[in-house]
Each structure stands twice: as structure tokens, then as C-alpha cells.
């Protein structure tokens, strides 16, 4: 053998190294691998087995061709040239380069082929096996993936626990969660003396919607490591699927033994909130806050609980503190502070907080509360001036501002002025959907059915997916017992757009009632009432029940809902017709 193999050993690192300086280096992550796989993140420096290959002109040419192509962005040509060269030279370094470039350029099949060759040429390469595992996950090929993961786990030694915990993240992209679950069971079988193996099993069970196995396997993990917070939370999660209260008790008992378990205490507090045990939930959040007084999430949770418990002064203290902690949504905090100031009879402070809410998700809500509070303070003209100034500064808010002004004037028994505000706003924006709908409802209440229908039909033209426009027009016709075929078709269209809307379901029930289909009406009205026990829906449902001979049921329904809504005129009128 002459010096040519040595020349190859010198030339190849120089060429491959040059690419790192001239082109973005493709990596296993570029292949879209969900994890670094389960092995160690870094492979210890080692020299792979290298072949004795004579450096020929053809080899040198292919190396240079592949690199020049990569530098010019022609990754298809580059990876193909490298793969061909790797197959002929059997050099693992070239196979690695082919795999990296193919992965980077999303040539998945070629990347798989190159990576398999790389691993064949260097069976001890953790990096090659990691890359192959990621590619097989992305290709959804679990049968080929499993032996690679088993080999990676076998290489882990003392780091096996950490890798077992990553196992489910590695398998997350597999489409068949049951197969992923079975794979986890098989892969963890040699490592059952480690609590992480049982944790991985519990996690896979929950992903496969097997809460019983998840509970049992998390329990095994806790037997091996009783203080492990993550395992306790996994066990509680599994139990909450069937018995949320038992899951809450489980966390409470755990905290008696391990009172410093912060994550468990946080979840315990959240579970108490879900159970509406606000006093105990607040105590738990305050306990967490004792160790983390500047945690915005915890301070926010305690503030909200204080509000729910009507401790407005306490809540105000917490929310003011949040502003100093740079809460990610300061406008929400200011909105809450305005509401708290109102509850504490501090109207001027409340106005200041509302006015300080900036543009964004909470802006219009704050403006609405601002002008409503001004009106309640006897400063209606000031409130109207604020709304008009707001509309002038932001034409996009003009329609909302007009509707707010309309509501203020209507509440002040100035109906004519209120209606003029809406009509003027509509004249300025004749195709605004909100204004068309609101003015149609005003016309309906004033019994100007022709104008109401005209506005609703125009709204349907402007916004064909406005479910409540179809519903309002259809219900108006049904309530007057007119054009029932058209009314039913309109309401049916509304239901297509919003199939679970209780008011549209109520309208369908009412049009069927008008058509004499009492059983069909009952089905829709009962469903509407189950979704929303509204007094007007109760009036319709009770009337149909009464006419079907279910009079005791109707009377019980009416009296129950009337006790909850004593001022509802529609329900009261219905009851008087049947129970004078």
C-alpha cells in the first residue's frame, strides 16, 4: 500500500471541515427528530472504524463535487454524490455527511438510506442511531424504530433513568398510540427496578387513554421513589379521570408527608378551585406564595380567589402587586383593579384604572365599564362625550361606541335619542353587521317588522355566515305565524352555522310548534333548555309540555324558573295564560 490511503485520510477531513465554515451545518435536529432520541446528548470523542481506500481522482472529484453543490444550495446533488461515494468507499464519515445533508434538505428516504449505511459502517455511533431513530419516528415506522431505541437504552448505563423519561416524547409522533404503548412496555421490561421505567409506562398508558393502568404503574413508581412529585402528579392525573375528588385527597395526603412539594401543592390548589373549595384553595396558593412571593402566576391565582371570596381589599392588594411584578397582561390587571375599586366604593379610582387600560383584548370592555360608571354617577353627558371622542380617534371603534351610547341612553329612558344614535351610526356605516343587527332588533321591538326584515336580509347579504341573522328573521316570522316554510328554512340555516346555540334550537322548536309538530318541538326545546335554562326557553318548553298533556311537568318547570327569574315578562305572561 502506498501513501494514497493516507492522503485520503488527510483530504477528507479538510473537505468536510470546510463545509462547516461555508455552509450551514445540517444536524439530526434538521431532520425534524422529536427528541435527541433516548441516548446521551453528546457522544464522547472517538475514532470510527475507517477503511483503507486508495485515493483516486474519481474519489477526489466526487468529494469536491458534493461540497461545491452543498455550498451552492444544491443539496439533492450533494447528498446523492456523498451517498454514492459512501457506498463505494465504505467510509462512515462520508455516510454521515450524506445523512446530514439529506436530513437538512428533507430528503427523508435518502436520509434514511444514508443513516442506515452510516450505522452499518460505525455500529457504535450513538449519533447515527439517534438520527436514525428520529427519522424512523417521523416516517411512522415503529417496527424498525424499536430495535434502535432498545440499543440506545442498552448503551446508557447509569444515565438510563433520564433516557427512560424521554421515551414517550420520542414516540409522540407515532400515529398509533396503542402501538406506542406496547412498545414502551417492551422497551422498559429490562429496567423495571428503575422508577423511571414505571413512570414511562404510566405516561404511555395515559396517552393511550388507559387511566387504570396509568394509576397502577404510577403507584409502582412511587413505591420505588415515594417522594417523587412527578410520579404523584401522574397518579393523581390518572385517578382524576374517574374520581376527581379522590385525586384531590391523594394530593392532600401526599402534602402531609412532603409539605415542601411545590408542584403538587400548586396542582392541589387548582383542583380545590375546580371543586369550588375557594377558602382551602386560597390557603394552598398562599402557602406556595410564602416560598415564592414574587411568582406572578401564584399571586394572580390568589388575587382571583380573593375576588371570588369577596375579599375585595385583599384582592386589590394582590393585583396592585402584580403590576410591580411585570405581569404579561397588565391591561387585564387594570381591568380587575377597576372592578375591585367599584366594589370598594372607590368610583374615582375605578375610573382611573379603566381609563388606563390600553388597546387590545380588554380595551373595549374597560371603556364600557368606564362610561357605565360615569352614567351611574350622574355624568351621562361626560360618558357620551368620551364615547364620541373614542370613535373619532379610532373609526374602527365607532360602531361599538355607538352601541354603548345607545345602551346608556336606553337605560336612562331616553329611547328616541338612543335610536337616533344607532340610526346615525348606521347611516355612516350602512353595511356594518353589528349596527344592522342591532337596529333590526330595535325595529322588531317597535313592531316595525318591515324595517326589521329589510335590515336582517341586508345583514345576510353582507355577512352570509351570520347565524343569528337567519335565526332572528326566522323566529320573527314563526312568532307571527307567517310564512312558516320560509321561517323553518331560515332557522335551519342558522342551525347549520351554530348547531349547539340554545336560542336557535329554541327557534326551531317554536316553528315546529307553530306547524303542529309538538313532539318535534319538544325535542328541540328540551335540548335548548338543557344547554341554557333561559326563562323564555322555559316558557316555550312548558307550553309544549302542557299541550302534550304533561301539565304537572310544565307547571313545575314554570314555577322553578319563575322563582329564579321573577321579573321575566315573557315567562310571566305564559304562566298567566295557562295558570290564571
Coordinates of C-alpha atoms in Angstrom, one line a residue:
X1 CA 0.0 0.0 0.0
X2 CA 1.4 3.4 -0.9
X3 CA 0.7 6.8 0.6
X4 CA -2.7 7.3 -1.1
X5 CA -4.8 6.0 1.7
X6 CA -3.0 8.4 4.0
X7 CA -3.8 11.2 1.5
X8 CA -7.5 10.3 1.7
X9 CA -7.4 10.4 5.5
X10 CA -5.9 13.9 5.2
X11 CA -8.0 15.2 2.4
X12 CA -11.4 14.0 3.7
X13 CA -11.3 15.9 7.0
X14 CA -10.2 19.0 5.2
X15 CA -13.0 18.9 2.7
X16 CA -15.7 18.0 5.3
X17 CA -14.3 20.7 7.7
X18 CA -14.5 23.3 5.0
X19 CA -18.3 22.8 4.7
X20 CA -18.7 23.7 8.3
X21 CA -17.2 27.1 7.5
X22 CA -19.0 27.7 4.2
X23 CA -22.4 26.2 4.6
X24 CA -24.9 25.8 7.4
X25 CA -24.1 22.5 9.1
X26 CA -27.1 20.1 8.9
X27 CA -27.7 18.1 12.0
X28 CA -30.0 15.4 13.4
X29 CA -32.4 18.2 14.6
X30 CA -32.7 19.4 11.0
X31 CA -34.4 16.1 10.2
X32 CA -37.2 17.1 12.5
X33 CA -36.5 14.5 15.1
X34 CA -38.8 15.0 18.0
X35 CA -36.1 14.3 20.5
X36 CA -32.4 13.7 20.6
X37 CA -33.6 10.1 21.0
X38 CA -33.1 8.4 24.3
X39 CA -29.3 8.3 24.3
X40 CA -26.8 10.8 25.6
X41 CA -27.0 14.2 24.1
X42 CA -23.2 14.3 23.2
X43 CA -21.1 11.4 22.0
X44 CA -17.7 11.1 23.6
X45 CA -14.8 11.8 21.1
X46 CA -13.9 8.6 19.3
X47 CA -12.4 7.5 16.1
X48 CA -14.8 5.4 13.9
X49 CA -13.5 2.4 12.1
X50 CA -12.0 3.7 8.8
X51 CA -11.5 1.7 5.6
X52 CA -8.2 1.5 3.7
X53 CA -9.2 3.1 0.5
X54 CA -6.9 4.3 -2.2
X55 CA -7.4 8.0 -3.1
X56 CA -8.2 8.1 -6.7
X57 CA -9.0 11.0 -9.0
X58 CA -12.6 9.9 -9.1
X59 CA -12.9 10.0 -5.3
X60 CA -11.4 13.4 -5.1
X61 CA -13.7 14.7 -7.8
X62 CA -16.8 13.3 -6.1
X63 CA -15.8 14.9 -2.8
X64 CA -15.3 18.3 -4.4
X65 CA -18.5 18.0 -6.4
X66 CA -20.5 17.1 -3.3
X67 CA -19.1 20.1 -1.3
X68 CA -19.4 22.6 -4.1
X69 CA -23.0 21.5 -4.6
X70 CA -23.7 21.9 -0.9
X71 CA -22.1 25.4 -0.9
X72 CA -24.4 26.4 -3.8
X73 CA -27.5 25.1 -2.1
X74 CA -28.0 22.1 -4.4
X75 CA -28.4 19.7 -1.5
X76 CA -30.1 17.0 -3.7
X77 CA -27.0 16.7 -5.8
X78 CA -24.7 17.0 -2.8
X79 CA -26.3 14.2 -0.7
X80 CA -26.6 11.9 -3.8
X81 CA -22.9 12.3 -4.5
X82 CA -21.9 11.8 -0.9
X83 CA -24.2 8.7 -0.6
X84 CA -22.7 7.2 -3.8
X85 CA -19.2 7.9 -2.5
X86 CA -20.0 6.4 0.9
X87 CA -21.3 3.2 -0.7
X88 CA -18.2 2.8 -2.8
X89 CA -15.6 3.8 -0.1
X90 CA -17.4 2.4 2.9
X91 CA -16.2 5.4 4.9
X92 CA -18.6 6.2 7.8
X93 CA -17.6 9.9 7.7
X94 CA -18.9 10.3 4.2
X95 CA -22.1 8.4 5.1
X96 CA -22.6 10.7 8.0
X97 CA -22.2 13.7 5.7
X98 CA -24.7 12.3 3.2
X99 CA -27.2 11.7 6.1
X100 CA -26.8 15.2 7.5
X101 CA -27.3 16.9 4.1
X102 CA -30.3 14.7 3.1
X103 CA -31.9 15.3 6.5
X104 CA -31.3 19.1 6.3
X105 CA -33.0 19.2 2.9
X106 CA -35.9 17.0 3.9
X107 CA -35.0 14.2 1.6
X108 CA -36.3 11.7 4.0
X109 CA -35.9 8.4 2.2
X110 CA -32.4 9.3 1.1
X111 CA -31.6 10.4 4.7
X112 CA -32.8 7.0 6.0
X113 CA -30.7 5.2 3.5
X114 CA -27.6 7.2 4.3
X115 CA -28.1 6.9 8.1
X116 CA -28.6 3.2 7.9
X117 CA -25.4 2.9 6.0
X118 CA -23.6 5.2 8.5
X119 CA -24.8 2.9 11.4
X120 CA -23.8 -0.2 9.4
X121 CA -20.3 1.2 9.0
X122 CA -20.0 2.5 12.5
X123 CA -22.3 0.4 14.8
X124 CA -21.0 2.1 18.0
X125 CA -22.1 5.6 16.9
X126 CA -24.7 6.9 19.2
X127 CA -25.2 9.9 17.0
X128 CA -26.0 7.7 14.0
X129 CA -28.5 5.7 16.0
X130 CA -30.1 8.8 17.3
X131 CA -30.5 10.3 13.9
X132 CA -31.9 7.0 12.5
X133 CA -34.4 6.8 15.4
X134 CA -35.6 10.4 14.7
X135 CA -36.1 9.6 11.0
X136 CA -38.0 6.4 11.7
X137 CA -40.3 8.2 14.1
X138 CA -41.0 10.9 11.5
X139 CA -41.6 8.1 8.9
X140 CA -44.0 6.4 11.4
X141 CA -42.2 3.1 11.1
X142 CA -42.4 1.7 14.7
X143 CA -41.2 -1.9 13.9
X144 CA -37.9 -0.6 12.6
X145 CA -37.7 2.0 15.3
X146 CA -38.0 -0.3 18.3
X147 CA -34.6 -2.2 18.0
X148 CA -32.8 1.2 17.6
X149 CA -34.3 2.5 20.8
X150 CA -33.6 -0.7 22.6
X151 CA -29.9 -0.5 21.5
X152 CA -29.7 3.2 22.6
X153 CA -31.2 2.3 26.1
X154 CA -28.7 -0.5 26.4
X155 CA -25.8 1.9 25.9
X156 CA -27.0 4.3 28.6
X157 CA -25.5 2.7 31.8
X158 CA -26.0 5.0 34.8
X159 CA -28.0 7.5 32.7
X160 CA -30.8 5.1 31.9
X161 CA -33.3 6.8 34.1
X162 CA -33.1 10.1 32.2
X163 CA -33.5 8.3 28.9
X164 CA -36.5 6.3 30.1
X165 CA -38.2 9.6 31.0
X166 CA -37.6 10.8 27.4
X167 CA -39.1 7.7 25.8
X168 CA -42.6 8.9 25.4
X169 CA -41.5 12.2 23.9
X170 CA -39.5 10.3 21.4
X171 CA -42.6 8.3 20.4
X172 CA -45.0 11.2 20.5
X173 CA -45.2 11.4 16.7
X174 CA -46.3 7.9 16.1
X175 CA -49.9 7.8 14.9
X176 CA -50.9 4.6 16.7
X177 CA -50.9 5.4 20.4
X178 CA -51.7 1.8 21.4
X179 CA -48.7 0.6 19.5
X180 CA -46.5 3.2 21.1
X181 CA -47.9 2.0 24.5
X182 CA -47.0 -1.7 23.7
X183 CA -43.5 -0.5 22.6
X184 CA -42.9 1.3 25.8
X185 CA -43.9 -1.9 27.7
X186 CA -41.4 -4.0 25.8
X187 CA -38.6 -1.4 25.9
X188 CA -38.9 -0.9 29.7
X189 CA -39.1 -4.6 30.6
X190 CA -35.3 -4.9 31.3
X191 CA -35.3 -1.8 33.6
X192 CA -38.2 -2.4 36.0
X193 CA -36.0 -1.8 39.0
X194 CA -35.9 1.8 38.0
X195 CA -38.9 4.1 39.0
X196 CA -38.5 5.9 35.7
X197 CA -39.5 2.8 33.8
X198 CA -42.8 2.6 35.7
X199 CA -43.3 6.3 35.1
X200 CA -42.7 5.9 31.4
X201 CA -45.3 3.1 31.4
X202 CA -47.8 5.2 33.3
X203 CA -47.3 8.1 30.9
X204 CA -47.8 5.8 27.9
X205 CA -51.0 4.4 29.5
X206 CA -52.5 7.8 29.8
X207 CA -51.6 8.7 26.3
X208 CA -53.4 5.6 25.2
X209 CA -56.4 6.6 27.4
X210 CA -55.9 3.7 29.8
X211 CA -56.2 5.5 33.1
X212 CA -56.4 2.4 35.3
X213 CA -53.1 1.1 34.1
X214 CA -51.7 4.6 34.4
X215 CA -52.8 4.7 38.0
X216 CA -51.3 1.3 38.8
X217 CA -48.0 2.0 37.1
X218 CA -47.6 5.4 38.7
X219 CA -48.2 3.7 42.0
X220 CA -45.3 1.3 41.2
X221 CA -43.0 4.3 40.5
X222 CA -44.0 5.8 43.9
X223 CA -43.3 2.6 45.7
X224 CA -39.7 2.8 44.4
X225 CA -39.4 6.5 45.0
X226 CA -42.1 7.7 47.5
X227 CA -41.1 11.4 47.4
X228 CA -41.2 11.8 43.6
X229 CA -43.5 14.7 42.8
X230 CA -43.9 13.9 39.1
X231 CA -45.0 10.4 39.8
X232 CA -47.5 11.5 42.4
X233 CA -48.9 14.0 39.9
X234 CA -49.1 11.3 37.2
X235 CA -51.0 9.1 39.7
X236 CA -53.4 11.9 40.5
X237 CA -54.0 12.7 36.9
X238 CA -54.8 9.0 36.2
X239 CA -57.2 8.9 39.2
X240 CA -58.9 12.2 38.2
X241 CA -60.2 10.6 35.1
X242 CA -62.6 8.5 37.1
X243 CA -62.7 10.1 40.6
X244 CA -61.5 13.8 40.8
X245 CA -62.3 14.1 44.5
X246 CA -60.1 11.0 45.2
X247 CA -57.3 12.6 43.2
X248 CA -57.6 15.7 45.3
X249 CA -57.4 13.7 48.5
X250 CA -54.4 11.8 47.2
X251 CA -52.5 15.1 46.7
X252 CA -53.6 16.4 50.1
X253 CA -52.3 13.2 51.9
X254 CA -49.0 13.4 50.0
X255 CA -48.5 17.0 51.1
X256 CA -48.9 16.0 54.7
X257 CA -45.8 13.8 54.3
X258 CA -43.9 16.1 51.9
X259 CA -45.0 19.7 52.6
X260 CA -42.2 21.2 50.5
X261 CA -43.6 19.6 47.3
X262 CA -44.3 22.9 45.5
X263 CA -45.7 21.5 42.2
X264 CA -48.0 19.1 43.9
X265 CA -49.3 21.9 46.1
X266 CA -49.9 24.1 43.1
X267 CA -51.9 21.3 41.4
X268 CA -53.7 20.6 44.6
X269 CA -54.8 24.2 44.8
X270 CA -56.0 24.2 41.2
X271 CA -58.1 21.0 42.0
X272 CA -59.6 22.7 45.0
X273 CA -60.6 25.6 42.8
X274 CA -62.3 23.1 40.4
X275 CA -64.2 21.7 43.4
X276 CA -65.1 25.3 44.3
X277 CA -63.4 25.0 47.7
X278 CA -62.1 28.5 47.4
X279 CA -61.0 29.1 51.1
X280 CA -58.8 26.0 51.1
X281 CA -57.5 26.7 47.6
X282 CA -56.5 30.2 48.7
X283 CA -54.7 28.8 51.7
X284 CA -52.7 26.5 49.5
X285 CA -51.8 29.2 47.0
X286 CA -50.7 31.4 49.9
X287 CA -48.6 28.6 51.2
X288 CA -46.8 28.4 47.8
X289 CA -46.5 32.2 47.7
X290 CA -44.8 32.1 51.1
X291 CA -41.8 30.4 49.3
X292 CA -42.2 32.3 46.0
X293 CA -43.7 35.7 46.9
X294 CA -42.9 37.2 43.5
X295 CA -44.3 34.4 41.3
X296 CA -46.8 36.3 39.1
X297 CA -48.9 33.2 38.4
X298 CA -49.3 32.4 42.1
X299 CA -50.1 36.0 43.0
X300 CA -52.7 36.2 40.2
X301 CA -54.4 33.0 41.4
X302 CA -54.6 34.2 45.0
X303 CA -56.0 37.5 43.8
X304 CA -58.7 35.9 41.7
X305 CA -59.6 33.6 44.6
X306 CA -59.8 36.6 46.9
X307 CA -62.2 38.2 44.5
X308 CA -64.4 35.1 44.4
X309 CA -64.5 35.1 48.1
X310 CA -65.5 38.8 48.1
X311 CA -62.3 39.9 49.9
X312 CA -62.1 42.8 47.6
X313 CA -59.5 44.7 49.6
X314 CA -57.2 41.7 49.8
X315 CA -57.6 41.1 46.0
X316 CA -56.8 44.7 45.3
X317 CA -53.5 44.3 47.2
X318 CA -52.5 41.3 45.2
X319 CA -53.4 42.8 41.8
X320 CA -51.5 46.0 42.6
X321 CA -48.5 43.9 43.5
X322 CA -48.9 42.1 40.1
X323 CA -48.3 45.4 38.3
X324 CA -44.9 45.7 40.1
X325 CA -44.1 42.2 39.0
X326 CA -44.5 42.9 35.3
X327 CA -47.4 40.6 34.7
X328 CA -47.6 39.7 31.0
X329 CA -51.1 41.2 30.7
X330 CA -51.2 44.4 32.6
X331 CA -54.4 45.6 30.9
X332 CA -56.3 42.6 32.4
X333 CA -54.9 43.5 35.9
X334 CA -56.0 47.1 35.5
X335 CA -59.5 45.9 34.4
X336 CA -59.7 43.8 37.6
X337 CA -58.5 46.7 39.7
X338 CA -61.2 48.9 38.3
X339 CA -63.8 46.3 39.1
X340 CA -62.4 45.9 42.7
X341 CA -62.4 49.7 43.2
X342 CA -66.1 49.7 42.2
X343 CA -66.9 47.0 44.7
X344 CA -65.0 49.0 47.4
X345 CA -67.0 52.1 46.6
X346 CA -64.0 54.0 45.1
X347 CA -65.5 55.3 41.8
X348 CA -62.8 57.8 41.0
X349 CA -60.1 55.2 41.4
X350 CA -62.1 52.8 39.3
X351 CA -62.4 55.4 36.5
X352 CA -58.7 55.9 36.6
X353 CA -57.9 52.1 36.2
X354 CA -60.5 51.7 33.4
X355 CA -59.1 54.8 31.5
X356 CA -55.6 53.4 31.9
X357 CA -56.4 50.1 30.0
X358 CA -54.7 50.3 26.6
X359 CA -55.6 49.0 23.2
X360 CA -56.0 45.2 23.0
X361 CA -58.3 42.4 24.1
X362 CA -59.6 44.2 27.2
X363 CA -59.8 47.8 25.8
X364 CA -63.5 47.9 24.8
X365 CA -64.6 46.1 28.0
X366 CA -62.8 48.7 30.0
X367 CA -64.3 51.5 28.0
X368 CA -67.8 50.0 28.5
X369 CA -67.3 49.9 32.3
X370 CA -65.9 53.4 32.3
X371 CA -68.9 55.0 30.6
X372 CA -71.4 52.9 32.5
X373 CA -69.8 54.0 35.8
X374 CA -69.9 57.7 34.7
X375 CA -73.6 57.3 33.8
X376 CA -74.3 55.8 37.3
X377 CA -72.5 58.7 38.8
X378 CA -74.9 61.1 37.0
X379 CA -72.3 62.1 34.4
X380 CA -74.1 60.8 31.3
X381 CA -73.1 63.7 29.1
X382 CA -69.5 63.1 30.1
X383 CA -69.8 59.5 29.2
X384 CA -71.3 60.3 25.8
X385 CA -68.6 62.8 25.1
X386 CA -66.0 60.1 26.0
X387 CA -67.6 57.6 23.6
X388 CA -67.7 60.1 20.7
X389 CA -64.1 61.1 21.3
X390 CA -63.1 57.4 21.3
X391 CA -64.9 56.9 18.0
X392 CA -63.3 60.0 16.5
X393 CA -59.8 58.8 17.5
X394 CA -60.5 55.2 16.2
X395 CA -63.1 54.9 13.4
X396 CA -62.8 51.1 13.8
X397 CA -64.4 51.5 17.3
X398 CA -67.2 53.8 16.1
X399 CA -69.9 51.2 15.8
X400 CA -69.1 49.7 19.3
X401 CA -69.1 53.2 20.7
X402 CA -72.5 54.0 19.2
X403 CA -74.0 50.8 20.6
X404 CA -72.6 51.7 24.1
X405 CA -74.1 55.1 23.8
X406 CA -77.4 53.6 22.7
X407 CA -77.4 51.3 25.8
X408 CA -76.7 54.2 28.1
X409 CA -79.5 56.3 26.7
X410 CA -82.0 53.4 26.7
X411 CA -81.1 52.7 30.4
X412 CA -81.8 56.4 31.1
X413 CA -85.3 56.1 29.4
X414 CA -84.3 58.3 26.5
X415 CA -85.3 55.8 23.8
X416 CA -85.8 58.3 21.0
X417 CA -82.3 59.7 21.4
X418 CA -80.9 56.2 21.8
X419 CA -82.5 55.1 18.5
X420 CA -81.2 58.2 16.7
X421 CA -77.7 57.4 17.8
X422 CA -77.9 53.9 16.2
X423 CA -79.5 55.3 13.0
X424 CA -76.9 58.0 12.6
X425 CA -74.2 55.4 13.1
X426 CA -75.8 53.1 10.5
X427 CA -76.0 56.0 8.1
X428 CA -72.3 56.4 8.4
X429 CA -71.6 52.7 8.1
X430 CA -74.6 51.3 6.2
X431 CA -73.1 47.7 5.9
X432 CA -71.8 47.3 9.4
X433 CA -73.0 43.9 10.6
X434 CA -73.3 44.9 14.3
X435 CA -75.3 48.0 13.5
X436 CA -77.6 46.2 11.0
X437 CA -78.4 43.5 13.6
X438 CA -78.9 46.0 16.5
X439 CA -81.2 48.3 14.5
X440 CA -83.2 45.3 13.2
X441 CA -83.8 44.3 16.8
X442 CA -84.8 47.8 17.8
X443 CA -87.3 47.8 14.8
X444 CA -88.7 44.4 15.9
X445 CA -89.3 45.7 19.4
X446 CA -91.1 48.8 17.9
X447 CA -93.2 46.4 15.8
X448 CA -91.8 47.8 12.6
X449 CA -91.5 44.3 11.1
X450 CA -90.9 45.5 7.6
X451 CA -87.8 47.5 8.6
X452 CA -86.6 44.7 10.8
X453 CA -86.9 42.2 7.9
X454 CA -85.2 44.7 5.5
X455 CA -82.2 45.1 7.8
X456 CA -81.8 41.4 8.5
X457 CA -81.9 40.5 4.8
X458 CA -79.3 43.1 4.2
X459 CA -77.2 41.6 7.0
X460 CA -77.5 38.2 5.4
X461 CA -76.2 39.6 2.1
X462 CA -73.3 41.4 3.8
X463 CA -72.4 38.5 6.2
X464 CA -73.8 35.2 4.9
X465 CA -72.4 33.3 7.9
X466 CA -74.2 35.4 10.5
X467 CA -76.2 32.6 12.2
X468 CA -78.3 34.9 14.4
X469 CA -79.5 37.0 11.4
X470 CA -81.1 33.8 10.0
X471 CA -82.5 32.9 13.4
X472 CA -83.9 36.4 14.1
X473 CA -85.7 36.6 10.8
X474 CA -87.0 33.1 11.0
X475 CA -88.1 33.4 14.6
X476 CA -89.9 36.7 13.8
X477 CA -91.9 35.0 11.1
X478 CA -92.6 32.0 13.3
X479 CA -93.7 34.1 16.2
X480 CA -96.2 35.9 14.0
X481 CA -97.3 32.6 12.5
X482 CA -96.4 33.7 9.0
X483 CA -94.5 32.0 6.0
X484 CA -93.7 29.1 8.2
X485 CA -91.9 27.2 5.4
X486 CA -89.5 30.1 4.9
X487 CA -89.2 30.6 8.7
X488 CA -88.1 27.0 9.2
X489 CA -85.6 27.1 6.3
X490 CA -84.1 30.3 7.8
X491 CA -83.8 28.8 11.2
X492 CA -82.4 25.5 9.8
X493 CA -79.6 27.6 8.1
X494 CA -78.9 29.2 11.4
X495 CA -78.5 25.8 13.0
X496 CA -76.1 24.7 10.3
X497 CA -73.9 27.6 11.2
X498 CA -74.3 27.2 15.0
X499 CA -75.7 23.7 15.8
X500 CA -75.5 24.0 19.6
X501 CA -76.8 27.5 20.0
X502 CA -79.7 27.2 22.5
X503 CA -81.6 30.2 21.2
X504 CA -81.6 28.9 17.6
X505 CA -82.6 25.5 18.9
X506 CA -85.5 27.2 20.7
X507 CA -86.5 28.9 17.5
X508 CA -86.6 25.6 15.7
X509 CA -88.7 24.2 18.5
X510 CA -91.1 27.2 18.2
X511 CA -91.5 27.0 14.4
X512 CA -92.3 23.2 14.7
X513 CA -94.8 24.1 17.4
X514 CA -96.4 26.6 15.1
X515 CA -96.6 23.9 12.4
X516 CA -98.3 21.5 14.9
X517 CA -95.4 19.1 15.3
X518 CA -95.5 19.1 19.1
X519 CA -93.2 16.1 19.6
X520 CA -90.6 17.5 17.2
X521 CA -90.9 20.9 19.0
X522 CA -90.4 19.2 22.4
X523 CA -87.1 17.6 21.3
X524 CA -85.6 20.9 20.2
X525 CA -86.9 22.9 23.2
X526 CA -85.7 20.3 25.7
X527 CA -82.2 20.3 24.2
X528 CA -82.2 24.1 24.2
X529 CA -83.2 24.3 27.8
X530 CA -80.6 21.6 28.8
X531 CA -77.9 23.8 27.3
X532 CA -79.2 27.0 28.7
X533 CA -82.1 27.2 31.3
X534 CA -83.3 30.5 30.0
X535 CA -86.7 31.7 31.2
X536 CA -88.1 32.4 27.6
X537 CA -87.0 28.9 26.5
X538 CA -88.7 27.6 29.7
X539 CA -91.9 29.4 28.6
X540 CA -91.9 27.7 25.2
X541 CA -90.9 24.3 26.6
X542 CA -93.6 24.4 29.3
X543 CA -96.3 25.4 26.8
X544 CA -95.4 22.4 24.6
X545 CA -95.4 20.1 27.6
X546 CA -98.8 21.4 28.7
X547 CA -100.3 20.8 25.2
X548 CA -98.9 17.3 25.2
X549 CA -100.7 16.5 28.4
X550 CA -97.7 16.8 30.7
X551 CA -99.2 19.5 32.8
X552 CA -97.6 18.8 36.1
X553 CA -94.2 18.7 34.5
X554 CA -94.9 22.1 32.8
X555 CA -96.2 23.7 35.9
X556 CA -93.1 22.5 37.9
X557 CA -90.8 23.9 35.3
X558 CA -92.5 27.2 35.1
X559 CA -92.6 27.8 38.9
X560 CA -89.0 26.7 39.3
X561 CA -87.7 29.0 36.6
X562 CA -90.0 31.9 37.6
X563 CA -88.6 31.7 41.2
X564 CA -85.1 32.2 39.7
X565 CA -86.2 34.9 37.2
X566 CA -89.2 36.7 38.9
X567 CA -89.1 39.7 36.5
X568 CA -89.1 37.9 33.2
X569 CA -92.2 39.3 31.3
X570 CA -92.4 36.5 28.7
X571 CA -92.4 33.7 31.2
X572 CA -94.9 35.6 33.4
X573 CA -97.3 36.1 30.5
X574 CA -97.1 32.4 29.5
X575 CA -97.8 31.3 33.1
X576 CA -100.8 33.6 33.3
X577 CA -102.3 32.2 30.1
X578 CA -102.3 28.6 31.5
X579 CA -102.4 29.2 35.3
X580 CA -104.7 32.2 35.8

